[in-house]
Short mmCIF file of C-alpha atoms and ligand atoms in Angstrom, two decimals:
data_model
loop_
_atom_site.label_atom_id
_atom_site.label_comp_id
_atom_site.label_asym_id
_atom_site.label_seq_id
_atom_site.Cartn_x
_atom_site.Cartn_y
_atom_site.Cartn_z
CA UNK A 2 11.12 29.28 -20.22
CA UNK A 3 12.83 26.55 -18.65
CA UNK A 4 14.98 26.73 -15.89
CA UNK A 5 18.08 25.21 -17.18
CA UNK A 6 17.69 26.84 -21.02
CA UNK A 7 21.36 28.27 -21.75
CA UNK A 8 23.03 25.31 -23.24
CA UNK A 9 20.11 24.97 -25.74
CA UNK A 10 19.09 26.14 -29.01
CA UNK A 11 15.59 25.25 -29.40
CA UNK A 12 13.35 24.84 -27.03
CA UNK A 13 12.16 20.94 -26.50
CA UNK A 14 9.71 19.14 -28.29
CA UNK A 15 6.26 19.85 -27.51
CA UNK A 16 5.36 15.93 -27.21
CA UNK A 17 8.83 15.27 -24.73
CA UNK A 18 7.72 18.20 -22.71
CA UNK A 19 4.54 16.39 -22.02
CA UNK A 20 6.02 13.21 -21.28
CA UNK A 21 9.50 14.78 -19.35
CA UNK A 22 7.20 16.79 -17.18
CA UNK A 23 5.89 15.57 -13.82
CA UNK A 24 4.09 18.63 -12.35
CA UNK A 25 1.10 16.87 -12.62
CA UNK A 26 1.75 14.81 -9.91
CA UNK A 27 4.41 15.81 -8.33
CA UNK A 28 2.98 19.33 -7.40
CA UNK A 29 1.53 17.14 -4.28
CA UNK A 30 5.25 17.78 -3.02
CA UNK A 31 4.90 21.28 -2.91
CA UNK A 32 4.52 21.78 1.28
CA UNK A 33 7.64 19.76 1.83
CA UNK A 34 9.50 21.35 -1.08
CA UNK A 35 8.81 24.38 -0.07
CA UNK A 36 9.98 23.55 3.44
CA UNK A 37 13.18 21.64 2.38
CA UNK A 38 13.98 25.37 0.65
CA UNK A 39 13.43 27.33 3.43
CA UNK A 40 15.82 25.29 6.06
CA UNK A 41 18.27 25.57 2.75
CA UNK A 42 17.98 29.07 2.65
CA UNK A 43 19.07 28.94 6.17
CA UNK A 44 21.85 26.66 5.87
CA UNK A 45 23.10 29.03 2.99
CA UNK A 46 23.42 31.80 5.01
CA UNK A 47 25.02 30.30 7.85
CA UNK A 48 27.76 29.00 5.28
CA UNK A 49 28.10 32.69 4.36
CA UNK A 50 26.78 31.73 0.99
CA UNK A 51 23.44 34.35 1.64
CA UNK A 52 23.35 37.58 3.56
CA UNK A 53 20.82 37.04 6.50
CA UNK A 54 18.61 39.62 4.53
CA UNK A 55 18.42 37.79 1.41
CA UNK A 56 18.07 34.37 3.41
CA UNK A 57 14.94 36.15 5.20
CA UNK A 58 13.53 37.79 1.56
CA UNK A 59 13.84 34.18 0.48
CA UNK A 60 12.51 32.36 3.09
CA UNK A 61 8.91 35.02 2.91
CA UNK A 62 8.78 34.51 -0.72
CA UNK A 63 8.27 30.87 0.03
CA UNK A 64 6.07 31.63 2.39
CA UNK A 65 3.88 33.32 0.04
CA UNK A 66 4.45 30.35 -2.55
CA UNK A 67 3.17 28.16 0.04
CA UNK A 68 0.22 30.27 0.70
CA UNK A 69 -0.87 30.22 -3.02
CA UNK A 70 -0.32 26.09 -3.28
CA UNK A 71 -2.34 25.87 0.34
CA UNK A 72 -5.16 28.07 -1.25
CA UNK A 73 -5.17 26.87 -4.84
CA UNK A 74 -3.93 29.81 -6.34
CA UNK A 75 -1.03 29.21 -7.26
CA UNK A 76 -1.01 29.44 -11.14
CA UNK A 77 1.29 27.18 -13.03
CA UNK A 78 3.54 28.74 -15.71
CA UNK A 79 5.00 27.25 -19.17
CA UNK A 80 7.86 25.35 -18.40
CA UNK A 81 6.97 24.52 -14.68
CA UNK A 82 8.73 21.07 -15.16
CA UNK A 83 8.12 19.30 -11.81
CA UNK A 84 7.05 20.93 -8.35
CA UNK A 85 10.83 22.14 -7.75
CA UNK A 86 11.11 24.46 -10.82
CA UNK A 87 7.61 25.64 -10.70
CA UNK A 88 8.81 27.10 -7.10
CA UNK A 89 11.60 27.93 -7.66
CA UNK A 90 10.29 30.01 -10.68
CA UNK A 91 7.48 31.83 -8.81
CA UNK A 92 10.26 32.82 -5.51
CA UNK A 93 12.15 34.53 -8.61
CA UNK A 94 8.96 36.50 -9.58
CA UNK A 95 8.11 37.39 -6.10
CA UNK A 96 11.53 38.53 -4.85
CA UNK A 97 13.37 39.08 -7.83
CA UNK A 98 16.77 37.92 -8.75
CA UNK A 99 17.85 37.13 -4.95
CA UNK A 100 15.36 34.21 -5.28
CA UNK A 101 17.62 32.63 -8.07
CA UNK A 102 20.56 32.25 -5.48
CA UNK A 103 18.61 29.96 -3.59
CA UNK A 104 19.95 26.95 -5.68
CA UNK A 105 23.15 27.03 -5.02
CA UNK A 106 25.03 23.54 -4.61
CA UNK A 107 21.58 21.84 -4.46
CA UNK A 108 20.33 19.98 -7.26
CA UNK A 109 17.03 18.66 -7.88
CA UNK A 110 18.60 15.22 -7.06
CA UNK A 111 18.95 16.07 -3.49
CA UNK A 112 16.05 17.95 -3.86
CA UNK A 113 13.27 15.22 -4.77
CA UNK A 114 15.50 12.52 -2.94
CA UNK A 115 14.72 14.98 0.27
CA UNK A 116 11.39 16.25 -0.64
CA UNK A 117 9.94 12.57 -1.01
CA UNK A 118 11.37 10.82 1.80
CA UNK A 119 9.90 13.87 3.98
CA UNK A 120 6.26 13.37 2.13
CA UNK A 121 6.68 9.54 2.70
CA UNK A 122 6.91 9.77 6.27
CA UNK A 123 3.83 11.44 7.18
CA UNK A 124 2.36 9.20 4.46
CA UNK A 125 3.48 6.84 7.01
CA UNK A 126 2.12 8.33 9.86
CA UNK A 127 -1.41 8.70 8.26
CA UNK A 128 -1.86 5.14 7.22
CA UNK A 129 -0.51 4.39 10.40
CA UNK A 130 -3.43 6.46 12.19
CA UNK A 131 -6.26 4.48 9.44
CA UNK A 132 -4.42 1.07 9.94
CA UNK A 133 -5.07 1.55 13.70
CA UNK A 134 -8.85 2.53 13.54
CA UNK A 135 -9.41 -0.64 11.62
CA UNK A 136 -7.38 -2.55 14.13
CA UNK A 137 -9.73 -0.98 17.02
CA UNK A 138 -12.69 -2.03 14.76
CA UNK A 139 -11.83 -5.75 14.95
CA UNK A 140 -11.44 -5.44 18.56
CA UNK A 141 -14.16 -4.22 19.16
CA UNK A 142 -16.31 -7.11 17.28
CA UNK A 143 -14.18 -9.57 18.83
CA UNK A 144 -15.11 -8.40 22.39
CA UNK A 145 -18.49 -8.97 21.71
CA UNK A 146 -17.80 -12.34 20.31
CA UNK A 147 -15.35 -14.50 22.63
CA UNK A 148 -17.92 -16.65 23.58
CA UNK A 149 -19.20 -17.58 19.97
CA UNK A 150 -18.11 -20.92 19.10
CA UNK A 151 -17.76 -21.58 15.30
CA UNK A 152 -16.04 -24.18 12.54
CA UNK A 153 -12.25 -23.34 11.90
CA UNK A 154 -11.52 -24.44 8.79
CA UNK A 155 -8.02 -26.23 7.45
CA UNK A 156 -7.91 -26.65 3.33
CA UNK A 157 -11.24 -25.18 3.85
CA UNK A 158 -12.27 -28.46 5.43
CA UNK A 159 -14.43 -28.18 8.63
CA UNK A 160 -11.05 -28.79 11.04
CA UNK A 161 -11.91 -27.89 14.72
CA UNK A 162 -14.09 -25.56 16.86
CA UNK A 163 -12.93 -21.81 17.64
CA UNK A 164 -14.38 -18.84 18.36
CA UNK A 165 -15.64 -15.65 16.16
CA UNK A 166 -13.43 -13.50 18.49
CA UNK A 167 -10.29 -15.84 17.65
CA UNK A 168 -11.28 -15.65 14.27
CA UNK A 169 -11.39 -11.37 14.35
CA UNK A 170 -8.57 -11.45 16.42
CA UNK A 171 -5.99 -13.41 13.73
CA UNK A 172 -6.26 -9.96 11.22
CA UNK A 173 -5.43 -7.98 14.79
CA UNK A 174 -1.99 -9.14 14.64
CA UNK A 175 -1.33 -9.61 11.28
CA UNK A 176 -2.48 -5.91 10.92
CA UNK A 177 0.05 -5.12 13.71
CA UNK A 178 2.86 -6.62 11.96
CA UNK A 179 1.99 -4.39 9.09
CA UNK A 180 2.48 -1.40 11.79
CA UNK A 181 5.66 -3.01 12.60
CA UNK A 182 6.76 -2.97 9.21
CA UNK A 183 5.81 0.99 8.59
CA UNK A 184 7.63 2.05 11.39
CA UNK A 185 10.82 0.28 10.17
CA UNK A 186 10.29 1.31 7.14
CA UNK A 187 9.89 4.71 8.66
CA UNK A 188 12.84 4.35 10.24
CA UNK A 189 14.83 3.73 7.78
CA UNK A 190 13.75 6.58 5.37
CA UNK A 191 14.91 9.32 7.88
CA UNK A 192 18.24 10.02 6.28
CA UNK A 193 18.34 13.17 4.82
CA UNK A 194 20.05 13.46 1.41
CA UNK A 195 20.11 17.39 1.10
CA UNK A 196 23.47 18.59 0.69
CA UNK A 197 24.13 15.76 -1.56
CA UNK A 198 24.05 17.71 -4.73
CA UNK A 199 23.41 16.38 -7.86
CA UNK A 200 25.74 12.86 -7.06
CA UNK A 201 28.99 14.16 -5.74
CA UNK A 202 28.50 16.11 -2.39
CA UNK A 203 28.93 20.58 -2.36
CA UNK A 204 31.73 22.62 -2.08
CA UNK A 205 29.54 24.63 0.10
CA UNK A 206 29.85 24.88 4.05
CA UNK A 207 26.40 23.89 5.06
CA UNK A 208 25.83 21.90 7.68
CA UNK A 209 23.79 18.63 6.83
CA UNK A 210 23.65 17.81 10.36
CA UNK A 211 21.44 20.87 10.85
CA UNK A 212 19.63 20.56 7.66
CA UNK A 213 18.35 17.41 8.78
CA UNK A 214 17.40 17.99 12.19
CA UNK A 215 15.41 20.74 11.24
CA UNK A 216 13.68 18.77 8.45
CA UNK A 217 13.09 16.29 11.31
CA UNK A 218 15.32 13.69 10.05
CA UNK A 219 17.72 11.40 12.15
CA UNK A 220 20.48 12.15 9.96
CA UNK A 221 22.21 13.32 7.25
CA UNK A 222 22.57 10.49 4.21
CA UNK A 223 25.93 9.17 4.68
CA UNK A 224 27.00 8.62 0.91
CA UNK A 225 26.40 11.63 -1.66
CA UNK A 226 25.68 9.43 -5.07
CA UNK A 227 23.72 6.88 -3.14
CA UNK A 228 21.92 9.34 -1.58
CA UNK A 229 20.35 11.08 -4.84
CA UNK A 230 19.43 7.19 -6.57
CA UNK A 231 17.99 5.61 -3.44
CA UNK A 232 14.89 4.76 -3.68
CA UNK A 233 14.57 1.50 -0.94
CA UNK A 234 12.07 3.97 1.16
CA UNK A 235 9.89 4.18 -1.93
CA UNK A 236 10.03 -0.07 -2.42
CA UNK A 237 9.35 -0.34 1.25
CA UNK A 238 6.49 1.11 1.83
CA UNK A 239 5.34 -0.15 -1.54
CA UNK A 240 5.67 -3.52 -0.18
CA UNK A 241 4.32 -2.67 3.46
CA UNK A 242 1.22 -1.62 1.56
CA UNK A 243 0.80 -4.83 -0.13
CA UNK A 244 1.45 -7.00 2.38
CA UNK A 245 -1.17 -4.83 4.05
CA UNK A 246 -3.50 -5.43 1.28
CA UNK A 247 -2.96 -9.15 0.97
CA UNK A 248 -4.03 -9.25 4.82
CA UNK A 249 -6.92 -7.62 4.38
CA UNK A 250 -7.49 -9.25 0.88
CA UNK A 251 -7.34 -12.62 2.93
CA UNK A 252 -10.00 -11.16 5.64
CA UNK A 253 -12.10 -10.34 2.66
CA UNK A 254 -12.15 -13.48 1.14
CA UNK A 255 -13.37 -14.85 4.59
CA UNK A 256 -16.25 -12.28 4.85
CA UNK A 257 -16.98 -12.89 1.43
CA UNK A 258 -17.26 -17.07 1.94
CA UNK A 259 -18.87 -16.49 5.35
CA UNK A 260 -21.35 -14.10 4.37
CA UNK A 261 -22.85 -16.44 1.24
CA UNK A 262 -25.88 -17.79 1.61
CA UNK A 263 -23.88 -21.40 1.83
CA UNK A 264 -22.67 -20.44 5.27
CA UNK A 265 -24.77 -17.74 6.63
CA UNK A 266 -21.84 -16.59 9.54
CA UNK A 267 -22.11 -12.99 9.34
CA UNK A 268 -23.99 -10.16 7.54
CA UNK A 269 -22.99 -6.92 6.09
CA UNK A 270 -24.62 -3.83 7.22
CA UNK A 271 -27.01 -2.66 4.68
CA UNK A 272 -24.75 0.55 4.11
CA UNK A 273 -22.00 -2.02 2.94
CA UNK A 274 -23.69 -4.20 0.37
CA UNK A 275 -24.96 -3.82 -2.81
CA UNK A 276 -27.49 -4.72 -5.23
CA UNK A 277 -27.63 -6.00 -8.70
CA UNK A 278 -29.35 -4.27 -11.64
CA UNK A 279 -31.33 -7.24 -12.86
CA UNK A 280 -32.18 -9.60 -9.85
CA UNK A 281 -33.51 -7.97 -7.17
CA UNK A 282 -33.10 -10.42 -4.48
CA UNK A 283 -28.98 -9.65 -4.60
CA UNK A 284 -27.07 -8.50 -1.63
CA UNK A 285 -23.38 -8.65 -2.36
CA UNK A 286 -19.81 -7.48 -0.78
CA UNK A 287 -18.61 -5.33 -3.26
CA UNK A 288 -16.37 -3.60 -0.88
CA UNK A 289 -14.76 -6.90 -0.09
CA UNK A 290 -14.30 -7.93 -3.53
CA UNK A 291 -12.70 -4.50 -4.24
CA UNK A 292 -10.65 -4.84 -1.12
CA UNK A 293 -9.19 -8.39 -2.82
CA UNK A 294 -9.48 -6.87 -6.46
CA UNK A 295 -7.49 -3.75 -5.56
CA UNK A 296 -4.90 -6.34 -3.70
CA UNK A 297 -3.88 -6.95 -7.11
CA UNK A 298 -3.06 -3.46 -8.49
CA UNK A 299 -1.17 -2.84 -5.24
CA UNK A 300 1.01 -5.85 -5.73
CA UNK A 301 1.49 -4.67 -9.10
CA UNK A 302 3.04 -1.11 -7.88
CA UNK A 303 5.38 -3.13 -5.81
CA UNK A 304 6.71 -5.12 -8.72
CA UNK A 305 6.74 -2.13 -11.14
CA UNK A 306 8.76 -0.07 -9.56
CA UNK A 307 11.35 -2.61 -8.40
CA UNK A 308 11.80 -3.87 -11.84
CA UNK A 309 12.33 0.24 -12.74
CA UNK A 310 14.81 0.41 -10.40
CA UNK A 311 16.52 -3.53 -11.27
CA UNK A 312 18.93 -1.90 -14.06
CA UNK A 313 19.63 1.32 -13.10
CA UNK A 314 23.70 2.38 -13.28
CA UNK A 315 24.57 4.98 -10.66
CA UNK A 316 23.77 7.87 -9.61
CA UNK A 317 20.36 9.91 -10.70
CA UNK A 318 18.48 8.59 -13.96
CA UNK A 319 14.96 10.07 -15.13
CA UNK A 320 13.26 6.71 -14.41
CA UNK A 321 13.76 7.25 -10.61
CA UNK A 322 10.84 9.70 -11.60
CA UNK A 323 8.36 6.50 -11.95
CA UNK A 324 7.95 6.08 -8.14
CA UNK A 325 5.60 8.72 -6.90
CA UNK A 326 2.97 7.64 -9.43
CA UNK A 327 3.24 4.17 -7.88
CA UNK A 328 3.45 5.38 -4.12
CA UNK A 329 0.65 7.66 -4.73
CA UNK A 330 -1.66 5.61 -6.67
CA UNK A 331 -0.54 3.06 -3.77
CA UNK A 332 -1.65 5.38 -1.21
CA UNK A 333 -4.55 7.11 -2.44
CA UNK A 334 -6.19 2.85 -2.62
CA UNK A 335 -5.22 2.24 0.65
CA UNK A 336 -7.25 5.78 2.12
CA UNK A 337 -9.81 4.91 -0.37
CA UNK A 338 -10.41 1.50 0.90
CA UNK A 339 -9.26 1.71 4.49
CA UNK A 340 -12.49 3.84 6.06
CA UNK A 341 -15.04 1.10 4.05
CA UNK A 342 -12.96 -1.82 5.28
CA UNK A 343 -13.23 -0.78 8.65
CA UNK A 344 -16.70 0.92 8.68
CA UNK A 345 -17.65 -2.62 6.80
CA UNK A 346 -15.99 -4.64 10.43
CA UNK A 347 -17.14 -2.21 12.46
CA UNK A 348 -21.08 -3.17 11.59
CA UNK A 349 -20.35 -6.64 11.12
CA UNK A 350 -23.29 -8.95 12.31
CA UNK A 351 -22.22 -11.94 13.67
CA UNK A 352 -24.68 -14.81 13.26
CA UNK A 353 -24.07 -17.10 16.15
CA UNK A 354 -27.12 -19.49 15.80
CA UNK A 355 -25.84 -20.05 11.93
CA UNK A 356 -22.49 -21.21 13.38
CA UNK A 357 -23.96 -23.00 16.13
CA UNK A 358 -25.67 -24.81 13.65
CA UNK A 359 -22.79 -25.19 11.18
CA UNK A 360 -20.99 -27.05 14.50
CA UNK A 361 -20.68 -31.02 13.08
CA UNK A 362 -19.19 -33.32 15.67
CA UNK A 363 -16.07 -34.43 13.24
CA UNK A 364 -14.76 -30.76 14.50
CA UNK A 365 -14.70 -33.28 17.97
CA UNK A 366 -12.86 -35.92 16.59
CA UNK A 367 -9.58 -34.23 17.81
CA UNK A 368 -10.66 -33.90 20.96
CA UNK A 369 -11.70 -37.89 21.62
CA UNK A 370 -8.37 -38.75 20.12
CA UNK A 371 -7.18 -36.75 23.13
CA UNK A 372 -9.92 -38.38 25.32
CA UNK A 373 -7.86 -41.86 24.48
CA UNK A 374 -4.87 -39.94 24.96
CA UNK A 375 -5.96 -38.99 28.47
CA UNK A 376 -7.17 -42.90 29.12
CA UNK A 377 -3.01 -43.73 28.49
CA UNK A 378 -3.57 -44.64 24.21
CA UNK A 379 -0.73 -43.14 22.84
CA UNK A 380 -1.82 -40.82 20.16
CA UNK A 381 -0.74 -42.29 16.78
CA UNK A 382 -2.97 -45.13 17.91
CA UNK A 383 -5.71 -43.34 19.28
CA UNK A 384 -5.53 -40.81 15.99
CA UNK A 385 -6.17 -44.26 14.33
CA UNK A 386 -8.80 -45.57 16.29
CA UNK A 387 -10.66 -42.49 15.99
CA UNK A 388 -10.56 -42.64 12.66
CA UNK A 389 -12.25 -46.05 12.50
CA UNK A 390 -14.89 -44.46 14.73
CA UNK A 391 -15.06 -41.55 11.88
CA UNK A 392 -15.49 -44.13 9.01
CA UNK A 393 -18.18 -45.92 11.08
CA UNK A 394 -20.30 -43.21 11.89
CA UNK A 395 -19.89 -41.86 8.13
CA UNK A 396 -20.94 -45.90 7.34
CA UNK A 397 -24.11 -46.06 9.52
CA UNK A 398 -25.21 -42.54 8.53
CA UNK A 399 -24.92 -40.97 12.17
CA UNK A 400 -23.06 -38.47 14.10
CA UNK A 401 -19.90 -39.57 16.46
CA UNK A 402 -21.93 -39.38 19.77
CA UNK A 403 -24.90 -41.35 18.34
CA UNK A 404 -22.78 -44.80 18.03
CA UNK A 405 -23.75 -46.68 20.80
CA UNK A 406 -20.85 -47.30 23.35
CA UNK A 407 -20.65 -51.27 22.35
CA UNK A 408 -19.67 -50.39 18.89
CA UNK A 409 -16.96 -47.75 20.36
CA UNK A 410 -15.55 -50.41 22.85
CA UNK A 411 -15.41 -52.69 19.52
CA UNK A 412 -12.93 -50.53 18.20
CA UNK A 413 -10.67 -49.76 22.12
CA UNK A 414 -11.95 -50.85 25.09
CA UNK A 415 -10.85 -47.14 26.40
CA UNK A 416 -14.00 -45.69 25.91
CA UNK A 417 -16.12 -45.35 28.93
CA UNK A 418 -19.54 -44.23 29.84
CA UNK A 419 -17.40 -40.38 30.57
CA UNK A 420 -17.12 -39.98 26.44
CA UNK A 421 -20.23 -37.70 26.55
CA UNK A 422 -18.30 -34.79 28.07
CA UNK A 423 -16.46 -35.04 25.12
CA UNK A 424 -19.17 -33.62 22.70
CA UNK A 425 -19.76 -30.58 24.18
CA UNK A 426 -18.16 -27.62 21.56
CA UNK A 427 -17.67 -25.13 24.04
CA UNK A 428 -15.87 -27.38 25.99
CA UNK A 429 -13.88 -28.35 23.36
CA UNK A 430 -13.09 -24.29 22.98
CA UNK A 431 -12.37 -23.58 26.22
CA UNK A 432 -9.84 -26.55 26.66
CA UNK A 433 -7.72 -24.67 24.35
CA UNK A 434 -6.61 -22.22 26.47
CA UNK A 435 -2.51 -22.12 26.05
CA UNK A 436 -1.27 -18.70 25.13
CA UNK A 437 -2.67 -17.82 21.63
CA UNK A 438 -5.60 -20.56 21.65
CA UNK A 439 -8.74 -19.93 20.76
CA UNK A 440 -10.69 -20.93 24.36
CA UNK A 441 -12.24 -17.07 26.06
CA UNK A 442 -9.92 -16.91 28.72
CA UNK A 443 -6.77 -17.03 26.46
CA UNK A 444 -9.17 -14.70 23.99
CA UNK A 445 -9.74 -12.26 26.70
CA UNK A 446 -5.62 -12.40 27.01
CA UNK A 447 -4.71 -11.71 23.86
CA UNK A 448 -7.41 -9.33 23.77
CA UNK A 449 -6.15 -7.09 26.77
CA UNK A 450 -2.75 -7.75 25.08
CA UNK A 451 -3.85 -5.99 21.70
CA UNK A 452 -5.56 -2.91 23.33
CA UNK A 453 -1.82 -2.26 25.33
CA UNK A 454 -0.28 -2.23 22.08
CA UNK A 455 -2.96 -0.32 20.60
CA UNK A 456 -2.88 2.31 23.39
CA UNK A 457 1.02 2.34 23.76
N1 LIG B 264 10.96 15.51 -11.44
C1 LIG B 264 12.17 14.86 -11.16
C2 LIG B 264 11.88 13.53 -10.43
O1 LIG B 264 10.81 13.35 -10.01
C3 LIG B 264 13.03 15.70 -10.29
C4 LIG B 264 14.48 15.44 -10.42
C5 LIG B 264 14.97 15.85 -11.77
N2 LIG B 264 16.38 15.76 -11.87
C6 LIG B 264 17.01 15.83 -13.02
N3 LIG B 264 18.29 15.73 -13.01
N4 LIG B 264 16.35 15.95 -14.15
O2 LIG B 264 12.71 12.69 -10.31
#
């Protein structure tokens, strides 16, 4: 039997009961439904709405309702709708018709709208806690690395020298923006609807102040009907998690490129590649590709649910139902591929002699246009005499430092015997030490600068 039966006749259709219900899912709710009831129960009473007996039979009845959930017992019943009737229905069994007061001026509106943004949180917190392992990860590999010169790449175009560590160190902060954006979102979930009702507020004295301090909110929701509809915290972590996701989609597609046999940078740990079925000399990222594949799906949750919620009038409607599916799904991705993405950093091996050897002196041609620059040339002009240097190696078939000086004076008569200095790669890292460059000293800076935030 259903819980809101008396204005029907017949009982629903067999096929809309299937597609109504969400205890399927939803029953993942059940410790913070459970918990939203008892601090109800409580606020009841104080409003004078329960005796403090009945709020105490009520609030151990949930406590054994959250014993069966927590041990797997608890057995679901016909008509167990979504996670808030199935409760509701077993408190009744267990302490008899007292249980059935427990719904007073609370709707399953409030209810969810509380229940979720509670969940969502410590969803918060957890991904939080994996986002920061795999931020410690890349530190870690970047420490080792802050000498290890290698091609930076513009349009994918060999561009200038940096080093692996800079390299590692970019996903650092985009990673910590990410955090940024969780914790805002965070913040901004931690208005408590209870008390709302089903749109328009309760006649009942409770005090929503209370209520949400003990639920360990900031607040109570300031507006009753946009309380029970609002569904931003749901979009925004949906959208912290693909942002997320297209961060690490983007380090993927580096790993992926630098780990082909084309370029040779790094290697995956044995424990993070796999084979193929027909040619056995295969060693691919698959956790990579799942990490950019998965990207998609993620995205795709994002834009789902905000075109669900694009149309919706005021107040409650039934589709608001379609975003734990998407936060979940979301969710569950992001703890599936989090622990692989990291473990698959964490045993990274960087290949420094293959990016020594992928070093090609056009990543110096930046550097003699400054080596003009520093001889009084002003740039535009010595950007376009090094190019003419450029087009005359490329001509004769040699590198930049094997054209003999005569031809170099041929095109400015600023190049002295002192442009050898100038081919040197590490030197051409380590001159770019401003803050947030890629030479080891500014590394080691921005380095020391991640842990603090890491440890804060
Ligand atoms: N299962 C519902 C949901 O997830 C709970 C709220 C139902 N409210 C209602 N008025 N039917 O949204």
């Amino acid at each position: 039997m259903s819980l809101w039966g008396g204005r029907f006749c017949e009982p629903s259709d067999e096929d809309l009961r299937r597609l109504n219900d969400s205890i399927d899912f939803d029953h993942i709710l059940y410790a913070e439904d459970i918990e939203g009831s008892m601090v109800y129960a409580r606020a009841l009473a104080q409003a004078g709405v329960l005796s403090a007996e009945e709020a105490e039979a009520i609030i151990e009845g949930l406590g054994q309702v959250t014993r069966e959930f927590a041990c797997d017992r608890f057995e679901l019943a016909a008509g167990d709708e979504d996670i808030h009737t199935a409760v509701e229905r077993r408190l009744i069994e267990i302490v008899g018709d007292v249980g059935g007061k427990l719904h007073t001026g609370r709707s399953r509106n409030d209810q969810v709208a509380t229940d979720f943004r509670l969940w969502t949180m410590r969803a918060a917190d957890r991904l939080h806690g994996e986002l920061r392992q795999l931020q410690a990860a890349i530190i870690s590999a970047a420490e080792s690395h802050n000498e290890t010169v290698m091609p930076g790449y513009t349009h994918m175009q060999p561009a200038q020298a940096i080093t692996a560590a800079h390299w590692l160190m970019s996903f650092f902060w985009m990673l910590e923006r990410d955090q940024e954006r969780l914790r805002t979102a965070k913040e901004s979930m931690a208005a408590c609807p209870l008390g709302s009702g089903a749109l328009a507020g309760t006649p009942f004295a409770i005090n929503r102040e209370q209520i949400a301090a003990d639920l360990g909110f900031d607040k109570p929701s300031e507006n009753s009907l946009d309380a029970v509809s609002d569904r931003d915290f749901v979009a925004d972590m949906l959208y912290a998690i693909a942002i997320c996701a297209t961060h690490l989609s983007r380090l993927a597609a580096d790993v992926l490129i630098y780990s082909s046999a084309a370029f040779g940078f790094i290697a995956l740990d044995d424990r993070y590649s796999t084979g193929s079925s027909l040619m056995p000399q295969k060693r691919n990222a698959d956790p990579m590709e799942l990490m950019r594949g998965k990207t998609g799906r993620l995205i795709g949750n994002l834009t789902g649910f905000l075109t669900t919620l694009k149309g919706l009038p005021s107040g409650y409607n039934k589709d608001l139902q379609e975003d734990k599916e998407a936060l979940f799904d979301s969710l569950e991705t992001m703890h599936q591929l989090l622990p692989v993405v990291t473990a698959t950093v964490g045993s990274l091996q960087i290949k420094a002699e293959a990016m020594a050897a992928a070093l090609t002196e056009d990543l110096l041609a930046t550097d003699l246009a400054d080596y003009l620059v520093g001889k009084g040339v002003p740039f535009r002009q010595s950007h376009h005499i090094v190019g003419q240097v450029v087009r005359l190696a490329a001509e004769r078939g040699v590198s930049l430092s094997q054209l003999p000086l005569s031809a170099l004076r041929e095109l400015s008569e600023h190049f002295g015997e002192d442009i050898e200095q100038v081919f040197d790669y590490a030197r051409s890292v380590a001159r770019r030490n401003s803050y947030g460059g890629t030479a080891p000293e500014a590394v080691r800076a921005q380095i020391a600068q991640a842990k603090a935030r890491i440890n804060q």
